[in-house]
XYZ file of C-alpha atoms in Angstrom:
497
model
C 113.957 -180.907 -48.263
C 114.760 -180.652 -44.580
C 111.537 -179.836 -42.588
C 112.497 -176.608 -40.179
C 113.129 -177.211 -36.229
C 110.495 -175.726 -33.764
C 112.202 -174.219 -30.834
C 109.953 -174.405 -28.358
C 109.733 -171.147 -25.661
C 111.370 -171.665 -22.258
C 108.489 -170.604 -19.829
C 109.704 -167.132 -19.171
C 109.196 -166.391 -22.594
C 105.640 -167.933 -22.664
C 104.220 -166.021 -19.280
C 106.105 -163.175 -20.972
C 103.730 -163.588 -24.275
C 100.588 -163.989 -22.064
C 101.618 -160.833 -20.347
C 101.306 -158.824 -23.714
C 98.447 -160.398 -24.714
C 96.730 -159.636 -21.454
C 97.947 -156.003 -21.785
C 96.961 -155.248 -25.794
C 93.054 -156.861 -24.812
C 92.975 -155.347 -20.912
C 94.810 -151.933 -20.938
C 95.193 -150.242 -17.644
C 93.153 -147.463 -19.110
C 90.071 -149.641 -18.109
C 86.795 -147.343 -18.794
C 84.684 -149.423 -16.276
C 87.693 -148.558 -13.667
C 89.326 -145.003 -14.265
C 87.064 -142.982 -16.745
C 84.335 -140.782 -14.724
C 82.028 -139.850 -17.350
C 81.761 -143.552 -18.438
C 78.629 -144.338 -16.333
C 75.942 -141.584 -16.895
C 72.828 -142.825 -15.111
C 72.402 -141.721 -11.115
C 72.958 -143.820 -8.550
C 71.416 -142.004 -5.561
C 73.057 -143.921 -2.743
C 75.204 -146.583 -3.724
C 78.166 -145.070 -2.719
C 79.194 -141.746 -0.476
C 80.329 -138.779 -2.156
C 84.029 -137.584 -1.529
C 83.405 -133.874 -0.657
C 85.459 -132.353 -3.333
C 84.482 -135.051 -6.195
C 80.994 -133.125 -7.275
C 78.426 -135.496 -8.356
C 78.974 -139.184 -8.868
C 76.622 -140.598 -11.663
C 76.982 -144.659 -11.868
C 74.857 -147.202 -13.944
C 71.631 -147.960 -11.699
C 72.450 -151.274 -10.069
C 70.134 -154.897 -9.455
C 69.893 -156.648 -6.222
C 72.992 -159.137 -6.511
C 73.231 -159.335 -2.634
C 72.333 -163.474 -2.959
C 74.647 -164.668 -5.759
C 77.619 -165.894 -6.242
C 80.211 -163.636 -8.782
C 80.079 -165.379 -12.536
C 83.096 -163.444 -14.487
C 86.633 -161.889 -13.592
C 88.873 -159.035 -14.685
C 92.563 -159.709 -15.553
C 94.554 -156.061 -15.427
C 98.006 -155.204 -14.839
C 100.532 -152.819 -15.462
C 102.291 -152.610 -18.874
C 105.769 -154.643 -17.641
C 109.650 -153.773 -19.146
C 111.819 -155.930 -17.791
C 115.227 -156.144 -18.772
C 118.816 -155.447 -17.518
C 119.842 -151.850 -17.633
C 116.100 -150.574 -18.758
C 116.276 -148.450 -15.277
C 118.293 -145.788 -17.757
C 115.636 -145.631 -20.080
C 112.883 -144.102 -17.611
C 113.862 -140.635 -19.127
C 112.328 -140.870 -22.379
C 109.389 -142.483 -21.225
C 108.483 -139.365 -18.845
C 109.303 -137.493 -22.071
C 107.213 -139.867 -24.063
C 104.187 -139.338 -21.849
C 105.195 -134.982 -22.252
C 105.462 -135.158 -18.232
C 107.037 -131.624 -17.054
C 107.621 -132.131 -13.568
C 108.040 -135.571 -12.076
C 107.951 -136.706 -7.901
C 110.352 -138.921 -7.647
C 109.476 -140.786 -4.479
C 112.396 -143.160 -3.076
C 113.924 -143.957 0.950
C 117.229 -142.909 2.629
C 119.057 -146.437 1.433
C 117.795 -146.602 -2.570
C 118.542 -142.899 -2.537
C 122.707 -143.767 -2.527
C 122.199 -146.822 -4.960
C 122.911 -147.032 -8.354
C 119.375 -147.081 -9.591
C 118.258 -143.893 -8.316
C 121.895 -142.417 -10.179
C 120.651 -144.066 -13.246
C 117.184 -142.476 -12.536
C 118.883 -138.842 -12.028
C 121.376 -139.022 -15.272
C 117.950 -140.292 -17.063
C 115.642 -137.512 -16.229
C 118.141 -134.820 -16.059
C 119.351 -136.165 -20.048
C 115.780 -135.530 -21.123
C 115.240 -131.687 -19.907
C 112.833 -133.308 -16.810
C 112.094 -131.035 -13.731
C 111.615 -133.090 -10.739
C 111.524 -133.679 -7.072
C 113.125 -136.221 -4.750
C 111.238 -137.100 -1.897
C 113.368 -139.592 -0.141
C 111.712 -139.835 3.775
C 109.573 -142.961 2.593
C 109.679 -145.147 6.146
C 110.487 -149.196 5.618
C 107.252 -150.530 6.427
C 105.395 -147.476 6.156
C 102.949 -146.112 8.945
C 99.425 -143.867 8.336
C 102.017 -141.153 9.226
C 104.716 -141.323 6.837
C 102.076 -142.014 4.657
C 100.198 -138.538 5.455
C 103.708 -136.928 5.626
C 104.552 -138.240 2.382
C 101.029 -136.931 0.642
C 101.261 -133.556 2.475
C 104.723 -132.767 0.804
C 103.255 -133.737 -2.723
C 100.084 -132.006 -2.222
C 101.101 -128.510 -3.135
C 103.355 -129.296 -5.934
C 101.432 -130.113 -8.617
C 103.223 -132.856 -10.044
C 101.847 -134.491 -13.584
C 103.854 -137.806 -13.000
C 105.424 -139.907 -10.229
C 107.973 -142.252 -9.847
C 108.481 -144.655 -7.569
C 112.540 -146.316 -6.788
C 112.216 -148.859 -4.411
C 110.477 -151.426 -2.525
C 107.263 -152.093 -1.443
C 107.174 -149.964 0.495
C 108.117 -146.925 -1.604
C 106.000 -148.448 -4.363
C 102.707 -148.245 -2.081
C 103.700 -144.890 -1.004
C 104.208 -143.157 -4.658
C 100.809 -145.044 -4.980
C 98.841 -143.283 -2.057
C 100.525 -139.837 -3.033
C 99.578 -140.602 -6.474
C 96.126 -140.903 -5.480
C 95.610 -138.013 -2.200
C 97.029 -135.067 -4.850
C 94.067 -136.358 -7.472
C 91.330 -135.893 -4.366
C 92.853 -132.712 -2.322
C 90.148 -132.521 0.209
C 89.326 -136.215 0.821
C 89.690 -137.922 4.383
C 92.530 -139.966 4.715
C 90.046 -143.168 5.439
C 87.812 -142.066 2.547
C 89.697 -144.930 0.187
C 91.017 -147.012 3.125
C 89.847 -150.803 2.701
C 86.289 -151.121 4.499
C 86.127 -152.088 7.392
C 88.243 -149.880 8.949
C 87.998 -147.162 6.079
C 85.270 -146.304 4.018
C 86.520 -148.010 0.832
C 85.376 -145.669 -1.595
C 85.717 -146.112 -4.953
C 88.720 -144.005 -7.309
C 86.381 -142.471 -9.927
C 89.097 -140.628 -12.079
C 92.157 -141.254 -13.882
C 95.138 -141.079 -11.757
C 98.297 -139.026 -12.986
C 101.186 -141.653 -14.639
C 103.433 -143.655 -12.068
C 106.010 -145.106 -13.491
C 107.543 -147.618 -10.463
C 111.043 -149.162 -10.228
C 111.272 -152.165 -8.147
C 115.027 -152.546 -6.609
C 113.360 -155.477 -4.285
C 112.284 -158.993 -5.556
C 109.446 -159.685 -3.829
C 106.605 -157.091 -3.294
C 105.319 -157.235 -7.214
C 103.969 -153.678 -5.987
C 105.097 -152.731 -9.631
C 102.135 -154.398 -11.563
C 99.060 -154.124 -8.768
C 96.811 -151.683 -7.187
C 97.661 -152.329 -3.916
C 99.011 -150.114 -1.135
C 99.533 -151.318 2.350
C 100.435 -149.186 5.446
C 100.153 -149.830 9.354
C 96.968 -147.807 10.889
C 98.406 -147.571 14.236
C 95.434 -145.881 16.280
C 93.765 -149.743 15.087
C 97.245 -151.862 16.104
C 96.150 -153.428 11.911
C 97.696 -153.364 9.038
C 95.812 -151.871 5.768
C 95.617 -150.200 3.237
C 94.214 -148.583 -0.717
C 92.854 -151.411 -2.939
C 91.996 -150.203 -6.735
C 92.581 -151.078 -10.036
C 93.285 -147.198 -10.815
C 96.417 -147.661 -8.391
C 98.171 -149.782 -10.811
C 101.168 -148.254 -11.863
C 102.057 -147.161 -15.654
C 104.615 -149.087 -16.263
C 106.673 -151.364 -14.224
C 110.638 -151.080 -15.185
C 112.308 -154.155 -13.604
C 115.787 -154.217 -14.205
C 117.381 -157.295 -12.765
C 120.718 -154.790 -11.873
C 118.617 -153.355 -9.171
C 118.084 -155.989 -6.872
C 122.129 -157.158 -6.568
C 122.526 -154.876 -3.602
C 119.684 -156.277 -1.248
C 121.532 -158.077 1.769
C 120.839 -161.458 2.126
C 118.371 -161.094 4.873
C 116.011 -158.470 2.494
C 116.622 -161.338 -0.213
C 115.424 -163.692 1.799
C 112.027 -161.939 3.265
C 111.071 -160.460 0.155
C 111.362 -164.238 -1.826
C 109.348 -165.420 1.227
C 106.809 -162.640 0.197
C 106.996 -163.989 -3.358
C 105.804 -167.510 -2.091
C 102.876 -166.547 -0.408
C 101.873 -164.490 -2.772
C 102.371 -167.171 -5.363
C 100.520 -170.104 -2.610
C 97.803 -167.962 -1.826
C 96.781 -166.843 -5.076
C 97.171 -170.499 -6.172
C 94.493 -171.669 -3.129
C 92.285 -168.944 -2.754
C 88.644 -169.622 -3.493
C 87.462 -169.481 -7.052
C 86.320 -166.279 -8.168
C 82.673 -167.881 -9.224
C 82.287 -168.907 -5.219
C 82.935 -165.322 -4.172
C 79.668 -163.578 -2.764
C 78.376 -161.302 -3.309
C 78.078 -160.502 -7.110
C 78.930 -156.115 -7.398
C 76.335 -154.766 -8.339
C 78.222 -152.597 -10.874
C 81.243 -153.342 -12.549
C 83.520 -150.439 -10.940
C 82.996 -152.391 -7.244
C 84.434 -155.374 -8.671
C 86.827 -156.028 -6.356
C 90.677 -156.147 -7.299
C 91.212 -159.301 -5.610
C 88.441 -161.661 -7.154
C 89.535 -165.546 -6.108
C 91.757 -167.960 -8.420
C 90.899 -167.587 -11.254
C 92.395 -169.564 -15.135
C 94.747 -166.748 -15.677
C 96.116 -165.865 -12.042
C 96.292 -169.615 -11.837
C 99.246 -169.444 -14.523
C 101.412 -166.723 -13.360
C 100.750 -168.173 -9.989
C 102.061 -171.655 -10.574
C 104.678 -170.289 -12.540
C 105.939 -167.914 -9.663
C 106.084 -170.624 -7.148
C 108.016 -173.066 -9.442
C 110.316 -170.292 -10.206
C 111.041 -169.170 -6.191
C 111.623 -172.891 -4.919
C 114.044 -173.283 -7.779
C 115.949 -169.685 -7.503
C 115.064 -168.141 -4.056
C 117.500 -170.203 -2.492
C 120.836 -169.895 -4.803
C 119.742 -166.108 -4.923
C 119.903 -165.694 -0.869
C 123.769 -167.823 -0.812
C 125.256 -166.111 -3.993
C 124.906 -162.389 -5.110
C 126.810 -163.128 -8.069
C 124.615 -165.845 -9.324
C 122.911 -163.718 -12.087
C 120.409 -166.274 -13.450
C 118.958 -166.600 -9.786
C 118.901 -162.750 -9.168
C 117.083 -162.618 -12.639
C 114.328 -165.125 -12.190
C 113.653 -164.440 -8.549
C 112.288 -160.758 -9.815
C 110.301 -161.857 -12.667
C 108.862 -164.763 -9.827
C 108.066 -161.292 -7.837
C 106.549 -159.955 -10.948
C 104.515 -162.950 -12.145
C 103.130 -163.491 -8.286
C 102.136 -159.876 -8.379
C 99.880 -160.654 -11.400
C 98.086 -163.717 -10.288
C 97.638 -162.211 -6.714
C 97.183 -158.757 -8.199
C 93.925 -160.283 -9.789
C 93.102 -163.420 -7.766
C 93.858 -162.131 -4.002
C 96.071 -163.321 -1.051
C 94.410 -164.810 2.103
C 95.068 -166.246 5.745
C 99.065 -165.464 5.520
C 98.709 -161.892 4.513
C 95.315 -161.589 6.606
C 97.090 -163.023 9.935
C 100.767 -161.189 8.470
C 99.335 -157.772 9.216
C 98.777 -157.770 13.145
C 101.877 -160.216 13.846
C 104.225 -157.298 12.206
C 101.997 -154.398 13.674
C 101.668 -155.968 17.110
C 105.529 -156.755 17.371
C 106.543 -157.081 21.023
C 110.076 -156.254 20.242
C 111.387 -158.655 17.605
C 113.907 -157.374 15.330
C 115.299 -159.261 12.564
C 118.801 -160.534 12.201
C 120.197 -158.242 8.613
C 118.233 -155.172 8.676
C 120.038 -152.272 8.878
C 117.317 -150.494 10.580
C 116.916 -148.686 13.913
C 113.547 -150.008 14.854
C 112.124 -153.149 15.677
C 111.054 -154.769 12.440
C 109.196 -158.422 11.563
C 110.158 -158.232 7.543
C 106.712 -158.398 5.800
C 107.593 -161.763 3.926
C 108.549 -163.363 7.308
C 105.160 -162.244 8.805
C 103.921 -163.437 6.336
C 105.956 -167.160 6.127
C 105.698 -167.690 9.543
C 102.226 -169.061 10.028
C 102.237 -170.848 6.254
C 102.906 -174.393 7.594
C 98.993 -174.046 9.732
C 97.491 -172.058 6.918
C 98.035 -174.715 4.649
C 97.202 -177.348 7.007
C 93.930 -175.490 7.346
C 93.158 -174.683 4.002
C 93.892 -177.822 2.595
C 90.247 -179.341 3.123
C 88.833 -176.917 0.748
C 90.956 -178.155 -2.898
C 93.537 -181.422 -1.886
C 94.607 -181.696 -5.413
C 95.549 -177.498 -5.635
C 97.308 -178.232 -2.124
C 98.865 -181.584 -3.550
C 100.446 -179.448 -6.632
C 101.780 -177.481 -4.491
C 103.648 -179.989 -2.725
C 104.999 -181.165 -5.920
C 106.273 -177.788 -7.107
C 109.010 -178.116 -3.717
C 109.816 -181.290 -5.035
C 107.875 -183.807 -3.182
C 106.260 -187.129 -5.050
C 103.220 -186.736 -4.154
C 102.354 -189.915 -6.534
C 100.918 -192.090 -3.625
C 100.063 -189.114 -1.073
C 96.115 -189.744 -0.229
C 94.012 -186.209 -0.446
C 93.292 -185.709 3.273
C 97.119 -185.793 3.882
C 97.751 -182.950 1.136
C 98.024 -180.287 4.112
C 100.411 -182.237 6.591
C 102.533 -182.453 3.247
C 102.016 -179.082 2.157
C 102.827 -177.712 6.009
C 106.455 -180.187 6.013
C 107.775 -179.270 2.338
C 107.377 -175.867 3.806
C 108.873 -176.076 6.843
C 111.890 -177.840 5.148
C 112.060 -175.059 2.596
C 112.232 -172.110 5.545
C 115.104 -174.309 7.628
C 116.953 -174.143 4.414
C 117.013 -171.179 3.641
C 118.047 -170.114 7.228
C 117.617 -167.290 9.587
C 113.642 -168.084 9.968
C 111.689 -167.900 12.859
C 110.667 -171.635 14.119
C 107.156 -169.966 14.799
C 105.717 -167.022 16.303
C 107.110 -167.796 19.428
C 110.600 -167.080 17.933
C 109.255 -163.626 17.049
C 108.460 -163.222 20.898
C 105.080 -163.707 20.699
C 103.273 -166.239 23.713
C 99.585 -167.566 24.073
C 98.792 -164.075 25.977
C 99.156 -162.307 22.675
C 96.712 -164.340 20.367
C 93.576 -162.510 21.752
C 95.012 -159.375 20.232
C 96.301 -160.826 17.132
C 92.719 -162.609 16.353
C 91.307 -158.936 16.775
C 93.708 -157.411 14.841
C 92.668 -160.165 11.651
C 89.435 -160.101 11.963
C 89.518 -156.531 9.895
C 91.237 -157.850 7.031
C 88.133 -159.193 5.135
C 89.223 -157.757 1.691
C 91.699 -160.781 2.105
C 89.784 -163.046 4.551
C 86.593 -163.432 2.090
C 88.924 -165.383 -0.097
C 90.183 -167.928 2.299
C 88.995 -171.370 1.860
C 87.439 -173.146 4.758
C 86.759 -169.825 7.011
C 83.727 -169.142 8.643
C 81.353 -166.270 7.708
C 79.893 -166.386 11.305
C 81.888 -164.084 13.535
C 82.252 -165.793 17.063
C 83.164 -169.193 14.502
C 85.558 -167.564 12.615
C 87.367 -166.523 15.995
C 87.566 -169.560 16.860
C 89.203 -170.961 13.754
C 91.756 -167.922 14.020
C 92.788 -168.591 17.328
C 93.707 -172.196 16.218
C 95.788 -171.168 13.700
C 97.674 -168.680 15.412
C 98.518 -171.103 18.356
C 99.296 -173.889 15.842
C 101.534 -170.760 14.053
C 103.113 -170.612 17.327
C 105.834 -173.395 16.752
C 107.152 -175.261 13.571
């Protein structure tokens, strides 16, 4: 008798199969996250009321304000992914018994084939629906109010989101405005420059379509916008932002130019580095006092760790062949489920110093625009505001966890077999800098961008209010007038490459 052969799974099908496990034992439907009448006891207090959300009843909390955080939550949207699933969106608004759908796209995606496949889809299945196609590339507070002030009236009972990022965050923040009519804008804006209240009811569906590789906006509940009056970059952090369902159809993403290729990968990278090096969720302080202020981003953690790794493997390996060859298939392919799995792990373990010191270099731009967007404004692509300062970041971090900086190093290829630990940044910061002059068309530093010594002032000001993010960098001081300090090394060490 012949024994049988095991075929072993390729690792796309094994982060795949951890996917759906996570899913079928972590819904998004989390009642400790989206179900109001799940806590019953009063919590006179603990958090402000929203003036049109009546009263708030919460479990009655213990004095955590000294420990360190002892679990995690994994949660992510349910994931299709699959070419030619973009046609299928139809029946899953008629699945769900949706009526009348906002479909929320920009100007460009609006021509492309996805948002055709998207009409032909809904219109097939009897679905009434809006197109609301003025979503701004790199989104400001006011497209984003524009954007919510058009939905408002409509009463829609779904969304869907065809885009990038940036339309992905917007569908988001109209998702979540319509559900709370007569809150402030800053009422669920990231604390410290909103009030970072808490989403205590279920969202309506949102369905997003990703047509960039990069953002992973598809599986988190992130939404990030520039608040101009503050020269920062923000946003809406919530696990009741997640979207539905994610459709990522690798057909999507063969139109991006080169350029968008190329920044959005870089976005994948970070996400994947940063999620990989963040502190670990048991060092995060303090411990919430209640389960629904758990933050979304909780530190690395064993199962961000995986889709993490994974993701950063996967965009070494592909990002490159991706950016030189729209016709190479495989590469398109893995690059957006490398955007996908690095929107899990940093979905759930957080992003730090790149995305923390990302937001003021693209919102204080003194007049860069980059080379390949077909755009009429100045623009710094979030993924190379985010790239940019990577080499010092890692330098930095590298202190904190050598050997997680040292695997790193290994996933761009370098034998790291006799590399001693305190070197593990200095390797880290050249197998970087080696990967950007590769791919081509990088800024060299900030300076590149136009940015001089003059500027840093403003750019450590305009990072010190990212602590959702800065909390989970490793090495960083809690002490203000410190923590300056250590930001305005790293931006002049950012400065060249």
């Amino acid at each position: 008798m012949v024994s049988p052969v095991r075929v072993l799974p390729n690792a796309a099908q094994r982060a795949t199969s951890l996917l759906r496990t996570i899913q079928y034992t972590h819904p998004p439907s989390c009642p400790c996250h989206s179900n109001p009448g799940y806590h019953q006891n009063s919590l006179a207090g603990l958090i402000p009321r929203i003036k049109d959300a009546g009263q708030r009843r919460y479990a009655t909390p213990g004095d955590n304000s000294g420990l360190q955080e002892y679990a995690f939550e994994m949660a992510a949207s349910a994931i299709r992914f699959g070419p030619g699933v973009t046609k299928e969106v139809g029946m899953d608004f008629k699945n769900m018994g949706s009526r009348k759908v906002c479909v929320v796209t920009d100007a460009t995606v609006d021509k492309l084939d996805a948002m055709k496949q998207v009409r032909e889809g809904l219109t097939k299945e009897g679905i009434r629906f809006d197109v609301y196609s003025e979503v701004r590339v790199e989104p400001k507070d006011s497209s984003i109010k524009h954007a919510i002030a058009w939905a408002r009236p409509q009463q829609y009972d779904a969304f869907l989101a065809v885009g990038g990022g940036s339309v992905i965050d917007t569908a988001k923040l109209m998702n979540l405005y319509t559900a709370y009519p007569n809150a402030d804008f800053l009422d669920f804006v990231n604390a410290p420059l909103g009030k970072g209240l808490p989403v205590d009811k279920p969202l309506k569906p949102l369905i997003a379509v990703p047509t960039t590789a990069g953002t992973g906006s598809e599986t988190t509940g992130t939404a990030i916008f520039d608040l101009v009056e503050k020269r920062a970059k923000t946003g809406v952090a919530h696990r009741a932002l997640k979207p539905t369902l994610g459709i990522c159809d690798p057909l999507n993403t063969r139109t991006m130019p080169a350029a968008v290729k190329a920044s959005s990968g870089l976005d994948v990278l970070c996400h994947a580095l940063e999620s990989w090096t963040a502190i670990p969720y048991n060092q995060r302080v303090p411990r919430p006092t209640n389960p629904i202020l758990r933050p979304a981003y909780q530190g690395a953690n064993p199962i961000s760790d995986i889709f993490s790794l994974h993701a950063l493997r996967s965009t070494v390996k592909y990002l490159p062949r991706s950016v030189r060859d729209p016709d190479d298939f495989e590469a398109q392919n893995e690059m957006l489920l490398a955007a996908t799995l690095a929107g899990i792990g940093f979905g759930n373990a957080g992003v730090h110093l790149c995305h923390g010191m990302s937001y003021p270099i693209s919102g204080q731009n003194p007049g860069y625009k980059h080379a390949g967007y077909q755009v009429d404004a100045n623009i710094i692509p979030h993924g190379v505001s985010v790239a940019v300062s990577a080499p010092a970041v890692f330098r930095f971090t590298s202190q904190s966890n050598p050997e997680r900086h040292l695997a790193a190093a290994e996933a761009f290829g370098v034998d790291i077999t006799n590399v001693k630990k305190e070197s593990a940044g200095e390797v880290l910061a050249e197998a970087l800098i080696k990967f950007l002059a590769d791919l081509g068309d990088q800024p060299k530093g900030l300076k590149d961008l136009g940015f001089g010594n003059e500027h840093i002032e403003a750019l450590v000001e305009g990072t010190i209010p990212q602590a959702r993010v800065l909390m989970l960098a490793p090495g960083l001081s809690k002490e203000l007038e410190r923590e300056k300090d250590q930001l305005r090394l790293l931006f002049e060490d950012a400065m060249t490459h």
